[in-house]
Tab-separated table of C-alpha atoms in Angstrom:
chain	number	residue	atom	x	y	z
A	864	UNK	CA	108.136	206.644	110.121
A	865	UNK	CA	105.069	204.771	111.708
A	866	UNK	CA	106.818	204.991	114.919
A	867	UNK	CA	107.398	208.344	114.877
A	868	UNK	CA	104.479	209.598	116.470
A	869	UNK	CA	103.975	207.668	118.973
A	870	UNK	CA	107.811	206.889	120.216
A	871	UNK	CA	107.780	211.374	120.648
A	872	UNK	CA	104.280	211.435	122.040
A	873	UNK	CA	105.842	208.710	124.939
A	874	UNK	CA	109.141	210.624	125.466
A	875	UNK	CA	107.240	213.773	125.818
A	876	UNK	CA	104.817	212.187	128.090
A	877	UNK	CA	107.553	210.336	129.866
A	878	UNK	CA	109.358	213.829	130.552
A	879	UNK	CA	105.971	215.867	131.579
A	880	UNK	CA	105.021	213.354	133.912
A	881	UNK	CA	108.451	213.857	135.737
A	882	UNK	CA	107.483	216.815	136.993
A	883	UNK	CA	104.763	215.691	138.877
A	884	UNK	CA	102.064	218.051	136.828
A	885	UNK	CA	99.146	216.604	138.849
A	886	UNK	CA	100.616	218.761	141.895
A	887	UNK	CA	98.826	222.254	139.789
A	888	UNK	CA	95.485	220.758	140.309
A	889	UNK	CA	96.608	221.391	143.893
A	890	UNK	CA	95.437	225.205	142.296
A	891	UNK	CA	91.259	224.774	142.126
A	892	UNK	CA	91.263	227.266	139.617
A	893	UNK	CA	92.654	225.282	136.919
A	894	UNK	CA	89.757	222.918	136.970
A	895	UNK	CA	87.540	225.089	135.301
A	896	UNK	CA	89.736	224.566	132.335
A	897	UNK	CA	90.875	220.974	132.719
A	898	UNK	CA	87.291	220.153	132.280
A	899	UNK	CA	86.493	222.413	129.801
A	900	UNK	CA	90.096	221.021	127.366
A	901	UNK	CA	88.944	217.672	128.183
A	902	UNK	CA	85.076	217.985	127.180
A	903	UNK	CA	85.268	220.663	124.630
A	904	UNK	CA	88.273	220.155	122.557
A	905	UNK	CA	87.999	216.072	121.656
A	906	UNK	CA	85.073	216.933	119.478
A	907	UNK	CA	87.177	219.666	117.635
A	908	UNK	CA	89.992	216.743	116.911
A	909	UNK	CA	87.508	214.439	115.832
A	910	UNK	CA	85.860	216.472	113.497
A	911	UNK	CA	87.675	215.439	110.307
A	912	UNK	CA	85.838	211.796	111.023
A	913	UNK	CA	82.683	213.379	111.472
A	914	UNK	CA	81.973	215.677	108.410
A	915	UNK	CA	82.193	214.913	104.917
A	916	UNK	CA	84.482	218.078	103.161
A	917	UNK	CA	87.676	218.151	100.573
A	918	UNK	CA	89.277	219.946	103.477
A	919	UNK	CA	89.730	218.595	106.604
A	920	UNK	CA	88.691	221.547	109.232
A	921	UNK	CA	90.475	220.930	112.402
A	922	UNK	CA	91.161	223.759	114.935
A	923	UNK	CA	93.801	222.417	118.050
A	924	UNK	CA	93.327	224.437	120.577
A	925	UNK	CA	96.785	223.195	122.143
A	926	UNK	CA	98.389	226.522	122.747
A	927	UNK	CA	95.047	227.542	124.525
A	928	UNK	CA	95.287	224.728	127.016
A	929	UNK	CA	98.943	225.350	127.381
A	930	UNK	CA	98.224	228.729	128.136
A	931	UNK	CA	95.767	227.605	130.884
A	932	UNK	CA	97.276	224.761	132.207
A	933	UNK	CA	101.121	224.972	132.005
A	934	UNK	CA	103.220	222.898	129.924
A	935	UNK	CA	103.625	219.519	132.271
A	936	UNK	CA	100.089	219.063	132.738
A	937	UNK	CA	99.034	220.426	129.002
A	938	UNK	CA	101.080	217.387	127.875
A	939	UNK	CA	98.959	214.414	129.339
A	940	UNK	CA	95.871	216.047	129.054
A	941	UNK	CA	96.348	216.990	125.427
A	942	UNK	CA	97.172	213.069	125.140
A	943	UNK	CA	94.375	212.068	126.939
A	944	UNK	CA	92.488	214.414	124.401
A	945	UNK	CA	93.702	212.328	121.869
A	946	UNK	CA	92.381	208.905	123.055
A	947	UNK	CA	88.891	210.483	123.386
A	948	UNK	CA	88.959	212.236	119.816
A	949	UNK	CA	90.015	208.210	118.638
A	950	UNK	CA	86.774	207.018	120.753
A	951	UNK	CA	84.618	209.365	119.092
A	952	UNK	CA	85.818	209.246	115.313
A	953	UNK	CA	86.580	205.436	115.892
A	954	UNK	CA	90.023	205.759	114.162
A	955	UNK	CA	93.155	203.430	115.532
A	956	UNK	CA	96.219	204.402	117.234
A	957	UNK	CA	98.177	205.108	115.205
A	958	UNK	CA	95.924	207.938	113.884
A	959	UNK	CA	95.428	208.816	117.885
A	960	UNK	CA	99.232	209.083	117.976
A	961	UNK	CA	99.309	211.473	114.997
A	962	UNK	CA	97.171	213.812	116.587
A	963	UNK	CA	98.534	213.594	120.076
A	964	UNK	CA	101.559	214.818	118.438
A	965	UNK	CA	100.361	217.149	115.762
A	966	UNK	CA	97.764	218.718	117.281
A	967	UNK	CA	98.746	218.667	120.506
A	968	UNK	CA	102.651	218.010	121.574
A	969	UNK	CA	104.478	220.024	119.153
A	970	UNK	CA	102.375	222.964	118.885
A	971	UNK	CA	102.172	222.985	122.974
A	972	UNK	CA	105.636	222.539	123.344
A	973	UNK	CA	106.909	225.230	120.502
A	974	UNK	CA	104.150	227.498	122.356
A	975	UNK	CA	106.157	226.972	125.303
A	976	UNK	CA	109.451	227.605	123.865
A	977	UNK	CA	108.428	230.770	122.354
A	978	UNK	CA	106.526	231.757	125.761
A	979	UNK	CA	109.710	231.369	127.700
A	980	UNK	CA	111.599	233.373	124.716
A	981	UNK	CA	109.318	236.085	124.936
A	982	UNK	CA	109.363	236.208	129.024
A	983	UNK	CA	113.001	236.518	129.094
A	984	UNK	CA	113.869	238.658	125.707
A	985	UNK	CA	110.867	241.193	125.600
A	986	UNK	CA	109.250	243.732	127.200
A	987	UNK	CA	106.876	241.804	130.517
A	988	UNK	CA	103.513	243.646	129.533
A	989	UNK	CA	100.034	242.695	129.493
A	990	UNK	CA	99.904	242.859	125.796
A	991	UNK	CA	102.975	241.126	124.980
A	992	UNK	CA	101.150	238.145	126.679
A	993	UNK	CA	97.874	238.827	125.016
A	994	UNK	CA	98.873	239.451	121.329
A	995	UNK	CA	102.543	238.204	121.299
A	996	UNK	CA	102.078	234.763	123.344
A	997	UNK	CA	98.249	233.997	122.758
A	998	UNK	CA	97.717	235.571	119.323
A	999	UNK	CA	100.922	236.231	117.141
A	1000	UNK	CA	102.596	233.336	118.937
A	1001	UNK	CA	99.625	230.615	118.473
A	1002	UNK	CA	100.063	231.702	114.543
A	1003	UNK	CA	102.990	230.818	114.521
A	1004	UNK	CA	103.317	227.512	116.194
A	1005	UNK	CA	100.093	226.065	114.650
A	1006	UNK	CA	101.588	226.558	111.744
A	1007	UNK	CA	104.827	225.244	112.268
A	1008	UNK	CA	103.676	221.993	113.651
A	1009	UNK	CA	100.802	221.912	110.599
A	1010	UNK	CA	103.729	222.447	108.188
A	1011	UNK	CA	106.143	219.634	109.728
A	1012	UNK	CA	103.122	217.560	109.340
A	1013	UNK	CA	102.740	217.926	105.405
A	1014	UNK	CA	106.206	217.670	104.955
A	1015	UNK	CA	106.084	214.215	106.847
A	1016	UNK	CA	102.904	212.947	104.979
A	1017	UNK	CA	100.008	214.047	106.728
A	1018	UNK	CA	98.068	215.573	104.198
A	1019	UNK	CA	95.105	217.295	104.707
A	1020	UNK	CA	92.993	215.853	101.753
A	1021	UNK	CA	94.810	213.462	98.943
A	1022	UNK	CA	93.399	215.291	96.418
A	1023	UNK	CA	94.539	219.062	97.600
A	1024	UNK	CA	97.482	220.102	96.248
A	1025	UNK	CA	100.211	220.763	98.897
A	1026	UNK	CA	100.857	224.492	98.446
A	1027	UNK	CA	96.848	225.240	98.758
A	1028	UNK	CA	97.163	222.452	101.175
A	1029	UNK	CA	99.276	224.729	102.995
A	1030	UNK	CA	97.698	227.823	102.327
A	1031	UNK	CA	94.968	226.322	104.351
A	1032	UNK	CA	97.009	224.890	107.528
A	1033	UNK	CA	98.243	228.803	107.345
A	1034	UNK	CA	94.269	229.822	107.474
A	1035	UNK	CA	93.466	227.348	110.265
A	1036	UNK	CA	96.614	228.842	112.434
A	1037	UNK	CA	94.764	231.839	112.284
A	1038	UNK	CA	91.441	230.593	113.339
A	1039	UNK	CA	93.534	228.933	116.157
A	1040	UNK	CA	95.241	232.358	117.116
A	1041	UNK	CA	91.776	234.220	117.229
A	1042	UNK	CA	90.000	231.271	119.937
A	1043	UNK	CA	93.679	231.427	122.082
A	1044	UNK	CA	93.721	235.262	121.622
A	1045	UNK	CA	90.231	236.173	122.571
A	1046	UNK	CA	90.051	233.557	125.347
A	1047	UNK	CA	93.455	234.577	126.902
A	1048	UNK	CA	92.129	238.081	127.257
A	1049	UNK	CA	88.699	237.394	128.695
A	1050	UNK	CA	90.623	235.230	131.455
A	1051	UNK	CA	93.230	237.906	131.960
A	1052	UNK	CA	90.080	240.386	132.623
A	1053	UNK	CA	87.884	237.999	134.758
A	1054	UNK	CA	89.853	234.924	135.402
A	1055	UNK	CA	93.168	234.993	136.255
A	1056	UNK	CA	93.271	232.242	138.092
A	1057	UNK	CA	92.095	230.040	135.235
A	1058	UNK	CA	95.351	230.384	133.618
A	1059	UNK	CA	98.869	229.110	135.095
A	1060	UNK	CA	100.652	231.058	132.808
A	1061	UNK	CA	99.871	234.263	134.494
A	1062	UNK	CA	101.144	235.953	136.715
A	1063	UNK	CA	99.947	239.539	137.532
A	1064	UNK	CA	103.540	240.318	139.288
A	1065	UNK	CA	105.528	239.642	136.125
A	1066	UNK	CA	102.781	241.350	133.268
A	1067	UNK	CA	101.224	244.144	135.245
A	1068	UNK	CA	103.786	246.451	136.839
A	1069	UNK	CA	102.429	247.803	140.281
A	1070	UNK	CA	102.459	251.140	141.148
A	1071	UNK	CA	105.233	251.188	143.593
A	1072	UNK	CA	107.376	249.982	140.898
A	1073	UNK	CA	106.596	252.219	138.583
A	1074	UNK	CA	107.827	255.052	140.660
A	1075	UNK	CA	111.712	253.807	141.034
């Protein structure tokens, strides 16, 4: 079970890397958020190390960066999140694998998933982007991946018991969902560009097709 983590964080990593995901920095307006994930969120991983509380508080942010910087290159940079949260709490790898994957791979990757599901199944409007990729959709894939983790041992606090335990993860998803949400729409308003997983051609219908 120790292997776990880190064996799927490698695959994962093996099969983003593939597709060549350092060719979207080729796009300069995903540097804006690359640098933002990469200073910002580390702190928000590390945080459990950091504070003294029966709960450990730990928002992701995965989806958000998987929003912004596609799925191939959220994968590295999400592990690379990982090593730097482990530099600043001082924990081993093995707890840097754990949150690569917990925090970061599965909820990025189900975010995905569902992204895709939604782009080919449901309506293609602004707001199915907004509040069912960014907001409903974070929900539910934070909570997912926090509830694979309990099951699998990764408590939140020894002492919590694991139906308030998950009462809480179920809380946190929804902190989660509000940051992705809120962010996703600002960027949709003002920055576009910061976000790969936009496109104004598929979400916004133009007027000429809106006549036929």
């Amino acid at each position: 079970m120790e292997l776990l983590a880190p064996v799927t964080v490698a695959g994962t990593l093996a099969v983003a890397l593939s597709f060549r995901p350092w060719r979207l920095l080729g796009n300069s307006g995903l540097i804006s958020p690359l640098l933002a994930a990469l200073v910002i969120t580390p702190w928000l991983w590390a945080l459990p190390w950091l504070h003294r509380m029966p709960v450990q508080l730990q928002l992701s942010g995965a989806c958000l960066i998987g929003l912004a910087l596609g799925w191939p290159l959220a994968i590295p940079v999400l592990c690379l999140i990982a090593v730097l949260a482990g530099l600043i709490a001082s924990v081993g790898w093995q707890q840097q694998a754990d949150m690569a994957l917990w925090l970061g791979v599965v909820p990025v990757t189900l975010s995905f998933l569902l992204g895709m599901a939604l782009r080919r199944w449901v309506w293609k409007h602004l707001f199915v982007y907004i509040l069912g990729r960014a907001f409903l959709g974070t929900v539910v894939c934070m909570f997912i991946s926090g509830a694979l983790a309990q099951r699998l041992g990764h408590n939140l606090a020894a002492a919590i018991d694991p139906d308030l335990a998950m009462v809480a993860r179920w809380l946190m998803a929804w902190g989660d969902a509000v940051l992705t949400g809120m962010m996703a729409a600002i960027c949709v308003a003002f920055r576009p560009h910061w976000l790969a997983t936009w496109s104004d051609r598929i979400y916004i219908r133009q007027p000429h097709d809106a006549a036929q």
